[in-house]
Amino acid sequence: MVEKAYNINLKFDSWSSQCWFLGEDSPEAEQRFIEVRQQLPALAETCRNPLQFSQRAAELFRQNGFDRVHK
């Protein structure tokens, strides 16, 4: 399996962070990434702070086949 780096800018109130994820390089994975990204606004509404949002977002991406890359 060939992997691809996926990038997203997470935002919560005035906080933001650029995050990288590794996942499969395929049209299906690209579609899954888009679908997960679309779930983030609803996820943010359930979080109390940026740290909680960041952790839950990373877990959501992981559950869908994308591993967070820490620099």
Short mmCIF file of N, CA and C in Angstrom, two decimals:
data_model
loop_
_atom_site.label_atom_id
_atom_site.label_comp_id
_atom_site.label_asym_id
_atom_site.label_seq_id
_atom_site.Cartn_x
_atom_site.Cartn_y
_atom_site.Cartn_z
N MET A 1 0.84 -1.18 0.00
CA MET A 1 0.00 0.00 0.00
C MET A 1 0.89 1.25 0.00
N VAL A 2 0.58 2.15 -0.88
CA VAL A 2 1.28 3.43 -0.94
C VAL A 2 0.56 4.41 -0.02
N GLU A 3 1.34 5.14 0.79
CA GLU A 3 0.74 6.10 1.71
C GLU A 3 0.87 7.52 1.17
N LYS A 4 -0.04 8.35 1.63
CA LYS A 4 -0.08 9.75 1.23
C LYS A 4 -0.23 10.59 2.49
N ALA A 5 0.36 11.78 2.47
CA ALA A 5 0.20 12.72 3.59
C ALA A 5 -1.02 13.59 3.32
N TYR A 6 -1.86 13.71 4.33
CA TYR A 6 -3.06 14.55 4.27
C TYR A 6 -2.89 15.67 5.29
N ASN A 7 -3.27 16.87 4.93
CA ASN A 7 -3.08 18.05 5.78
C ASN A 7 -4.41 18.72 6.05
N ILE A 8 -4.59 19.17 7.28
CA ILE A 8 -5.80 19.91 7.63
C ILE A 8 -5.45 20.96 8.69
N ASN A 9 -6.13 22.06 8.65
CA ASN A 9 -5.97 23.11 9.66
C ASN A 9 -7.16 23.02 10.61
N LEU A 10 -6.92 22.47 11.80
CA LEU A 10 -7.99 22.37 12.80
C LEU A 10 -8.22 23.73 13.43
N LYS A 11 -9.49 24.09 13.62
CA LYS A 11 -9.82 25.38 14.23
C LYS A 11 -10.86 25.18 15.32
N PHE A 12 -10.62 25.85 16.45
CA PHE A 12 -11.56 25.82 17.57
C PHE A 12 -11.52 27.21 18.20
N ASP A 13 -12.61 27.95 18.11
CA ASP A 13 -12.66 29.34 18.55
C ASP A 13 -11.51 30.10 17.89
N SER A 14 -10.63 30.72 18.68
CA SER A 14 -9.52 31.48 18.10
C SER A 14 -8.25 30.63 17.94
N TRP A 15 -8.28 29.38 18.38
CA TRP A 15 -7.14 28.47 18.28
C TRP A 15 -7.15 27.77 16.93
N SER A 16 -5.96 27.54 16.36
CA SER A 16 -5.86 26.72 15.15
C SER A 16 -4.53 25.99 15.17
N SER A 17 -4.50 24.86 14.47
CA SER A 17 -3.29 24.05 14.41
C SER A 17 -3.27 23.27 13.11
N GLN A 18 -2.14 23.29 12.44
CA GLN A 18 -1.99 22.51 11.21
C GLN A 18 -1.62 21.08 11.60
N CYS A 19 -2.38 20.12 11.11
CA CYS A 19 -2.16 18.72 11.45
C CYS A 19 -1.95 17.89 10.19
N TRP A 20 -1.06 16.92 10.30
CA TRP A 20 -0.76 16.01 9.20
C TRP A 20 -1.18 14.60 9.58
N PHE A 21 -1.71 13.89 8.59
CA PHE A 21 -2.12 12.51 8.77
C PHE A 21 -1.57 11.69 7.61
N LEU A 22 -1.25 10.42 7.87
CA LEU A 22 -0.86 9.49 6.82
C LEU A 22 -1.99 8.51 6.60
N GLY A 23 -2.27 8.27 5.33
CA GLY A 23 -3.31 7.32 4.98
C GLY A 23 -3.04 6.75 3.61
N GLU A 24 -3.86 5.83 3.22
CA GLU A 24 -3.74 5.19 1.92
C GLU A 24 -3.87 6.21 0.80
N ASP A 25 -3.09 6.03 -0.25
CA ASP A 25 -3.17 6.90 -1.42
C ASP A 25 -4.12 6.26 -2.43
N SER A 26 -5.40 6.59 -2.29
CA SER A 26 -6.41 6.04 -3.20
C SER A 26 -7.59 7.00 -3.26
N PRO A 27 -8.40 6.91 -4.31
CA PRO A 27 -9.59 7.76 -4.38
C PRO A 27 -10.55 7.50 -3.22
N GLU A 28 -10.64 6.26 -2.77
CA GLU A 28 -11.52 5.93 -1.66
C GLU A 28 -11.06 6.60 -0.36
N ALA A 29 -9.75 6.56 -0.12
CA ALA A 29 -9.20 7.20 1.08
C ALA A 29 -9.40 8.72 1.01
N GLU A 30 -9.21 9.28 -0.16
CA GLU A 30 -9.43 10.72 -0.34
C GLU A 30 -10.87 11.09 0.01
N GLN A 31 -11.81 10.26 -0.42
CA GLN A 31 -13.22 10.51 -0.13
C GLN A 31 -13.50 10.37 1.37
N ARG A 32 -12.91 9.36 2.01
CA ARG A 32 -13.07 9.20 3.46
C ARG A 32 -12.52 10.41 4.20
N PHE A 33 -11.37 10.92 3.76
CA PHE A 33 -10.77 12.09 4.41
C PHE A 33 -11.72 13.29 4.31
N ILE A 34 -12.30 13.49 3.15
CA ILE A 34 -13.26 14.59 2.95
C ILE A 34 -14.46 14.41 3.87
N GLU A 35 -14.98 13.19 3.97
CA GLU A 35 -16.14 12.93 4.81
C GLU A 35 -15.84 13.16 6.29
N VAL A 36 -14.65 12.75 6.74
CA VAL A 36 -14.27 12.99 8.13
C VAL A 36 -14.12 14.49 8.37
N ARG A 37 -13.48 15.17 7.45
CA ARG A 37 -13.29 16.62 7.58
C ARG A 37 -14.63 17.34 7.72
N GLN A 38 -15.64 16.86 7.01
CA GLN A 38 -16.97 17.48 7.08
C GLN A 38 -17.65 17.26 8.43
N GLN A 39 -17.20 16.27 9.19
CA GLN A 39 -17.76 16.00 10.51
C GLN A 39 -17.17 16.88 11.61
N LEU A 40 -16.08 17.59 11.30
CA LEU A 40 -15.37 18.35 12.33
C LEU A 40 -16.18 19.47 12.97
N PRO A 41 -16.98 20.25 12.23
CA PRO A 41 -17.76 21.29 12.90
C PRO A 41 -18.70 20.74 13.98
N ALA A 42 -19.37 19.63 13.69
CA ALA A 42 -20.26 19.02 14.68
C ALA A 42 -19.45 18.48 15.86
N LEU A 43 -18.28 17.92 15.59
CA LEU A 43 -17.42 17.43 16.66
C LEU A 43 -16.98 18.58 17.57
N ALA A 44 -16.63 19.71 16.98
CA ALA A 44 -16.19 20.87 17.77
C ALA A 44 -17.27 21.34 18.73
N GLU A 45 -18.52 21.22 18.33
CA GLU A 45 -19.63 21.65 19.19
C GLU A 45 -19.74 20.81 20.46
N THR A 46 -19.19 19.61 20.45
CA THR A 46 -19.27 18.72 21.62
C THR A 46 -18.05 18.85 22.53
N CYS A 47 -17.09 19.68 22.15
CA CYS A 47 -15.84 19.81 22.91
C CYS A 47 -15.82 21.08 23.74
N ARG A 48 -15.11 21.02 24.85
CA ARG A 48 -15.02 22.17 25.76
C ARG A 48 -13.82 23.05 25.51
N ASN A 49 -12.77 22.49 24.90
CA ASN A 49 -11.54 23.27 24.70
C ASN A 49 -10.76 22.74 23.50
N PRO A 50 -9.75 23.48 23.05
CA PRO A 50 -8.98 23.06 21.87
C PRO A 50 -8.28 21.72 22.03
N LEU A 51 -7.76 21.43 23.22
CA LEU A 51 -7.07 20.16 23.42
C LEU A 51 -8.02 18.99 23.24
N GLN A 52 -9.19 19.08 23.83
CA GLN A 52 -10.18 18.02 23.69
C GLN A 52 -10.59 17.86 22.23
N PHE A 53 -10.79 18.97 21.54
CA PHE A 53 -11.15 18.92 20.12
C PHE A 53 -10.04 18.26 19.30
N SER A 54 -8.81 18.65 19.54
CA SER A 54 -7.68 18.09 18.80
C SER A 54 -7.58 16.58 19.01
N GLN A 55 -7.74 16.14 20.24
CA GLN A 55 -7.66 14.71 20.55
C GLN A 55 -8.79 13.93 19.90
N ARG A 56 -10.00 14.47 19.98
CA ARG A 56 -11.15 13.77 19.40
C ARG A 56 -11.07 13.76 17.87
N ALA A 57 -10.58 14.84 17.29
CA ALA A 57 -10.43 14.88 15.83
C ALA A 57 -9.40 13.85 15.38
N ALA A 58 -8.27 13.76 16.08
CA ALA A 58 -7.24 12.78 15.74
C ALA A 58 -7.79 11.36 15.85
N GLU A 59 -8.59 11.11 16.88
CA GLU A 59 -9.20 9.78 17.05
C GLU A 59 -10.18 9.47 15.92
N LEU A 60 -10.96 10.45 15.51
CA LEU A 60 -11.91 10.26 14.41
C LEU A 60 -11.17 9.93 13.12
N PHE A 61 -10.09 10.65 12.84
CA PHE A 61 -9.30 10.34 11.65
C PHE A 61 -8.68 8.96 11.76
N ARG A 62 -8.16 8.60 12.95
CA ARG A 62 -7.55 7.28 13.14
C ARG A 62 -8.56 6.17 12.88
N GLN A 63 -9.78 6.34 13.37
CA GLN A 63 -10.82 5.34 13.16
C GLN A 63 -11.16 5.15 11.69
N ASN A 64 -10.82 6.14 10.88
CA ASN A 64 -11.11 6.07 9.45
C ASN A 64 -9.86 5.81 8.61
N GLY A 65 -8.77 5.37 9.26
CA GLY A 65 -7.59 4.93 8.53
C GLY A 65 -6.49 5.96 8.33
N PHE A 66 -6.52 7.04 9.11
CA PHE A 66 -5.51 8.09 8.98
C PHE A 66 -4.76 8.26 10.30
N ASP A 67 -3.46 8.05 10.27
CA ASP A 67 -2.64 8.15 11.47
C ASP A 67 -2.01 9.54 11.55
N ARG A 68 -2.14 10.17 12.71
CA ARG A 68 -1.58 11.51 12.89
C ARG A 68 -0.06 11.45 12.92
N VAL A 69 0.56 12.40 12.25
CA VAL A 69 2.01 12.52 12.22
C VAL A 69 2.40 13.67 13.14
N HIS A 70 3.26 13.37 14.11
CA HIS A 70 3.72 14.41 15.04
C HIS A 70 5.11 14.86 14.61
N LYS A 71 5.26 16.16 14.49
CA LYS A 71 6.58 16.71 14.11
C LYS A 71 7.39 17.00 15.34
#
